[in-house]
mmCIF file with all atom_site columns, C-alpha atoms in Angstrom:
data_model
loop_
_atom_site.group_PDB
_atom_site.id
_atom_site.type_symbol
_atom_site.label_atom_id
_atom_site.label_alt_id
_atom_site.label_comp_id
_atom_site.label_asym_id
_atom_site.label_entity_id
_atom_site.label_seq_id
_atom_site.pdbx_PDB_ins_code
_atom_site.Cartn_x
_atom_site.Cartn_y
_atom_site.Cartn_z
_atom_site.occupancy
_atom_site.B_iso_or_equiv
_atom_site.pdbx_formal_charge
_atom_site.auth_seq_id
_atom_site.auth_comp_id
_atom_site.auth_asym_id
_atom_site.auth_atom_id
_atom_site.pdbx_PDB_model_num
ATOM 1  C CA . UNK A 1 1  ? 45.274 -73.368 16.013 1.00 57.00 ? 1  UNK A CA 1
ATOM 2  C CA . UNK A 1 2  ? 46.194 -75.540 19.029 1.00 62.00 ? 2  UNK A CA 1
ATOM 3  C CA . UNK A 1 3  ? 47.455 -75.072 22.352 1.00 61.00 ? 3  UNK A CA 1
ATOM 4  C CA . UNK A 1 4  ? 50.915 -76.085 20.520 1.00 62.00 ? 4  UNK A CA 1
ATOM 5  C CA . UNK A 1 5  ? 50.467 -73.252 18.459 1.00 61.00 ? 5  UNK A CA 1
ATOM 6  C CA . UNK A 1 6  ? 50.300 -70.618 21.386 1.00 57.00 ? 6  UNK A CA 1
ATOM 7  C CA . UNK A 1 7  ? 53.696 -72.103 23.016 1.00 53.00 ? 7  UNK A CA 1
ATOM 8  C CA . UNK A 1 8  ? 55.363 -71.373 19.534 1.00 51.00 ? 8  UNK A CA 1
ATOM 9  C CA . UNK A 1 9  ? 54.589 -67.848 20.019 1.00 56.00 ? 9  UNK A CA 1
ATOM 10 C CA . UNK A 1 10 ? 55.783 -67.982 23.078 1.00 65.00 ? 10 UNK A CA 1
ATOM 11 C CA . UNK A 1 11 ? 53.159 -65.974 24.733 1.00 85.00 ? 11 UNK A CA 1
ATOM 12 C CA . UNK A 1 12 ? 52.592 -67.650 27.956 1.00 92.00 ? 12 UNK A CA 1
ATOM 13 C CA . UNK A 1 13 ? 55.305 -69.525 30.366 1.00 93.00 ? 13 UNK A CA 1
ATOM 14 C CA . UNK A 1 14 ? 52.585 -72.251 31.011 1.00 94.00 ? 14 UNK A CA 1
ATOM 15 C CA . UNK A 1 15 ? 49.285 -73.065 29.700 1.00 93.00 ? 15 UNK A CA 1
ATOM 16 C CA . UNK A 1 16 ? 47.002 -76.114 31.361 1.00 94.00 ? 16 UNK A CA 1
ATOM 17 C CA . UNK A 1 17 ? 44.818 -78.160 29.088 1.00 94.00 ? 17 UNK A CA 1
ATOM 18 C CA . UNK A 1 18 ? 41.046 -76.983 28.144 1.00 96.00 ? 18 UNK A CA 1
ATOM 19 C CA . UNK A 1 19 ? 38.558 -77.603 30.398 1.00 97.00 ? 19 UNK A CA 1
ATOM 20 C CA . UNK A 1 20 ? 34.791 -76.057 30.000 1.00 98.00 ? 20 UNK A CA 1
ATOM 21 C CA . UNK A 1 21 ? 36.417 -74.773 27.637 1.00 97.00 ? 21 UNK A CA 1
ATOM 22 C CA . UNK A 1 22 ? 39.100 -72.071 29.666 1.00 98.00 ? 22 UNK A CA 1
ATOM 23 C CA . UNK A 1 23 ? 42.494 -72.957 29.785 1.00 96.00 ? 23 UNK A CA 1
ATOM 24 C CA . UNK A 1 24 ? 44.894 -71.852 32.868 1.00 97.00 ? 24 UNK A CA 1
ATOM 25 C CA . UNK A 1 25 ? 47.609 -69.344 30.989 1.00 96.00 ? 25 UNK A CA 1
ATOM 26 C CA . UNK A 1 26 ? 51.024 -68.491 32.806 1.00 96.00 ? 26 UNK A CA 1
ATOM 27 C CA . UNK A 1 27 ? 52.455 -64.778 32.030 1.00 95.00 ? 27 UNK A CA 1
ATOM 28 C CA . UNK A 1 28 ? 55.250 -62.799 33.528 1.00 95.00 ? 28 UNK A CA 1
ATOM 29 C CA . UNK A 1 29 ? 55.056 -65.810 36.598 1.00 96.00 ? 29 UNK A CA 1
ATOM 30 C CA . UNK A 1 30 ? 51.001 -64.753 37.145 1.00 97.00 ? 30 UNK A CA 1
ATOM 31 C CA . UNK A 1 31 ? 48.279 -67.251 35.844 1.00 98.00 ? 31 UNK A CA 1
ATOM 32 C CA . UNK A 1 32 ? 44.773 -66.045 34.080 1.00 98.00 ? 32 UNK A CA 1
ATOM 33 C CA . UNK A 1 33 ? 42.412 -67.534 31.604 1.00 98.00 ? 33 UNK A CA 1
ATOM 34 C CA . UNK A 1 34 ? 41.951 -68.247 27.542 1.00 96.00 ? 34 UNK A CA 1
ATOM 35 C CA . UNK A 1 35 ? 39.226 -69.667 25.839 1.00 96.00 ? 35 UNK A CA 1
ATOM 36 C CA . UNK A 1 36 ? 39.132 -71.899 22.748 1.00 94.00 ? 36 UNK A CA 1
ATOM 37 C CA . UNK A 1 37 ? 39.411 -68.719 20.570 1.00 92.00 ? 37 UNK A CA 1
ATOM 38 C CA . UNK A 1 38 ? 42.822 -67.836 21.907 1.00 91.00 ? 38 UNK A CA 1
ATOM 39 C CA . UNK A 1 39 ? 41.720 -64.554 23.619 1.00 94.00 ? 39 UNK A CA 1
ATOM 40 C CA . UNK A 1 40 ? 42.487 -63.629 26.861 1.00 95.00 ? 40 UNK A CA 1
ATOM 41 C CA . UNK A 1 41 ? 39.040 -63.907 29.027 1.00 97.00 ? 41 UNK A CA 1
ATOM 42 C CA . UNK A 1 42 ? 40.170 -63.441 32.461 1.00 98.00 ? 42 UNK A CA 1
ATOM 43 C CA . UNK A 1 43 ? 43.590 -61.258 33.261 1.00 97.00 ? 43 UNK A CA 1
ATOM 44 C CA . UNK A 1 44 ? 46.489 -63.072 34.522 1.00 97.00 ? 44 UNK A CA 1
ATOM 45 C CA . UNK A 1 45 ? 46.872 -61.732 37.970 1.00 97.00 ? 45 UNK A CA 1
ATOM 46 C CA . UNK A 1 46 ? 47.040 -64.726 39.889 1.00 98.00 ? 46 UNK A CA 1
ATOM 47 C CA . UNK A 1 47 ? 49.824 -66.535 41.639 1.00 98.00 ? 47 UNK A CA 1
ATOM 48 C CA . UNK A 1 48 ? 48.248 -70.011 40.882 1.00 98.00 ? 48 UNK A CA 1
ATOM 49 C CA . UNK A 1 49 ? 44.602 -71.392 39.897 1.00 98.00 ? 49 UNK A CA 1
ATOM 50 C CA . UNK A 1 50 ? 43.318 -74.731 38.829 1.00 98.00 ? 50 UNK A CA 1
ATOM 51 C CA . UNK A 1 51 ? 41.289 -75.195 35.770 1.00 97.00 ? 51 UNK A CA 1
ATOM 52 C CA . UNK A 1 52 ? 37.431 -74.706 35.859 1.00 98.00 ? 52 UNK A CA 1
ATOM 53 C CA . UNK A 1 53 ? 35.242 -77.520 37.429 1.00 97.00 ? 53 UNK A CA 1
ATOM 54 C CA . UNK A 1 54 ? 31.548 -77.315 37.284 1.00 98.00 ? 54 UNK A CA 1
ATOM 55 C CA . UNK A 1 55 ? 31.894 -73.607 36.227 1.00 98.00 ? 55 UNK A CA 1
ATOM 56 C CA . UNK A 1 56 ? 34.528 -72.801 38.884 1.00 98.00 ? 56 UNK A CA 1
ATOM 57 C CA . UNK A 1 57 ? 37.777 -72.470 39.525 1.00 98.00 ? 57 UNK A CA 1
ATOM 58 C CA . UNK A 1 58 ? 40.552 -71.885 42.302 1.00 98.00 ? 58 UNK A CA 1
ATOM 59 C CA . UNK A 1 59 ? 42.576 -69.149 42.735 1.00 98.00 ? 59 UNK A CA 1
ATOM 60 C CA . UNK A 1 60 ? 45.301 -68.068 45.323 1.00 98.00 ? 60 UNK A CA 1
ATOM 61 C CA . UNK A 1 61 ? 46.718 -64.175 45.551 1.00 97.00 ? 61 UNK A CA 1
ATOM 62 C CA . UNK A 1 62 ? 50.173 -64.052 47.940 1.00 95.00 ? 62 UNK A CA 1
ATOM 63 C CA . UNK A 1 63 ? 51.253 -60.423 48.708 1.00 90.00 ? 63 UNK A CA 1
ATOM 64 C CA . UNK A 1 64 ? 53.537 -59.989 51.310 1.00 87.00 ? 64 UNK A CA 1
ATOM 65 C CA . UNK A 1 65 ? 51.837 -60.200 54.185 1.00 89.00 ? 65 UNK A CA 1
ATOM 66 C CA . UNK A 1 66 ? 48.592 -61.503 53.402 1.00 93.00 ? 66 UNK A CA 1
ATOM 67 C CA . UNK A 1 67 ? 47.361 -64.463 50.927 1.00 95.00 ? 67 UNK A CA 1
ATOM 68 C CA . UNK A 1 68 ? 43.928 -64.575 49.264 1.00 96.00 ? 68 UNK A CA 1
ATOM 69 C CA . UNK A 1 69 ? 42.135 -67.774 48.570 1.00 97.00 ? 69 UNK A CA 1
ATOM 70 C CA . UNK A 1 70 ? 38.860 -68.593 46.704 1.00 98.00 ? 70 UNK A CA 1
ATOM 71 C CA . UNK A 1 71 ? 36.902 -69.344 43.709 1.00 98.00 ? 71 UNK A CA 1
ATOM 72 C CA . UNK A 1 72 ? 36.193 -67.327 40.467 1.00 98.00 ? 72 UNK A CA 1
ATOM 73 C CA . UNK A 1 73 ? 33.426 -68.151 37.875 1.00 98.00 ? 73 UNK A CA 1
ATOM 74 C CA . UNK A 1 74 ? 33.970 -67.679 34.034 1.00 97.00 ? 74 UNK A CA 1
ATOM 75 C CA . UNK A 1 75 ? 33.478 -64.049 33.962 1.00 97.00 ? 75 UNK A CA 1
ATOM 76 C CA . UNK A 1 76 ? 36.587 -63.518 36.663 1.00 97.00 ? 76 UNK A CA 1
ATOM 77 C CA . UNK A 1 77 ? 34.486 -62.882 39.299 1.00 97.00 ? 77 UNK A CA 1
ATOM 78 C CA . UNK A 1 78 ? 35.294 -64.396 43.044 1.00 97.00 ? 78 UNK A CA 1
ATOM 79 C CA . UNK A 1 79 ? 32.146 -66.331 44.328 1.00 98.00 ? 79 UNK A CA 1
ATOM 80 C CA . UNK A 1 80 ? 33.826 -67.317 47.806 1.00 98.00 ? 80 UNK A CA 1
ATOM 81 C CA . UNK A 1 81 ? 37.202 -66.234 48.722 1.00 97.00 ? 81 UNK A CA 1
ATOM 82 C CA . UNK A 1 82 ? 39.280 -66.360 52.309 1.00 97.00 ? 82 UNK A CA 1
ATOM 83 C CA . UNK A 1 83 ? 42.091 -63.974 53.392 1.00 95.00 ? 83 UNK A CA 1
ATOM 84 C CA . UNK A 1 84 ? 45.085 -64.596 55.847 1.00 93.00 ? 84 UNK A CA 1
ATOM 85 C CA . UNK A 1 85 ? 46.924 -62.207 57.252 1.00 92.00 ? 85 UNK A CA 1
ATOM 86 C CA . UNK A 1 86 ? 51.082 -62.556 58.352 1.00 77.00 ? 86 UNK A CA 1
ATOM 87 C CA . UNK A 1 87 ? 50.278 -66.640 56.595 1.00 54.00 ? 87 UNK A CA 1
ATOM 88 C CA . UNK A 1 88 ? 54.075 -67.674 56.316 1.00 53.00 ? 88 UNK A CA 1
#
């Protein structure tokens, strides 16, 4: 199975190329994480993210009045992350 394969089934808007082996997955407009296996590792719940880099990866969380940025390891969980408040 290849990334090709998981557009077919149209399960995910968007998916970024493999990298540490984690791909970027876009669902229902909100990104997240797969790894080479095809399973979900890390919930889509964010509004955009890069792909991992030295075990990292950005994230960014808009909600109305505030917007969350930071950086997530490969279990999901945010190792540095800055919030604004009223942003736009």
């Amino acid at each position: 199975r290849g990334l090709g394969d998981v557009y077919k089934r149209q399960e995910y808007e968007e998916v970024k190329p493999f990298k540490e082996n984690y791909a970027a997955i876009k669902k229902d407009n909100l990104w997240g994480y797969i790894d080479t296996t095809f399973q979900v590792k890390i919930p889509c719940k964010y509004d955009n993210c890069s792909s991992f880099k030295k075990g990292l990866a950005s994230f960014e969380i808009k909600r109305e009045a505030l917007m969350i940025e930071g950086y997530i390891n490969k279990r999901g969980e945010v190792v540095w992350q800055k919030e604004y408040s009223n942003w736009d």
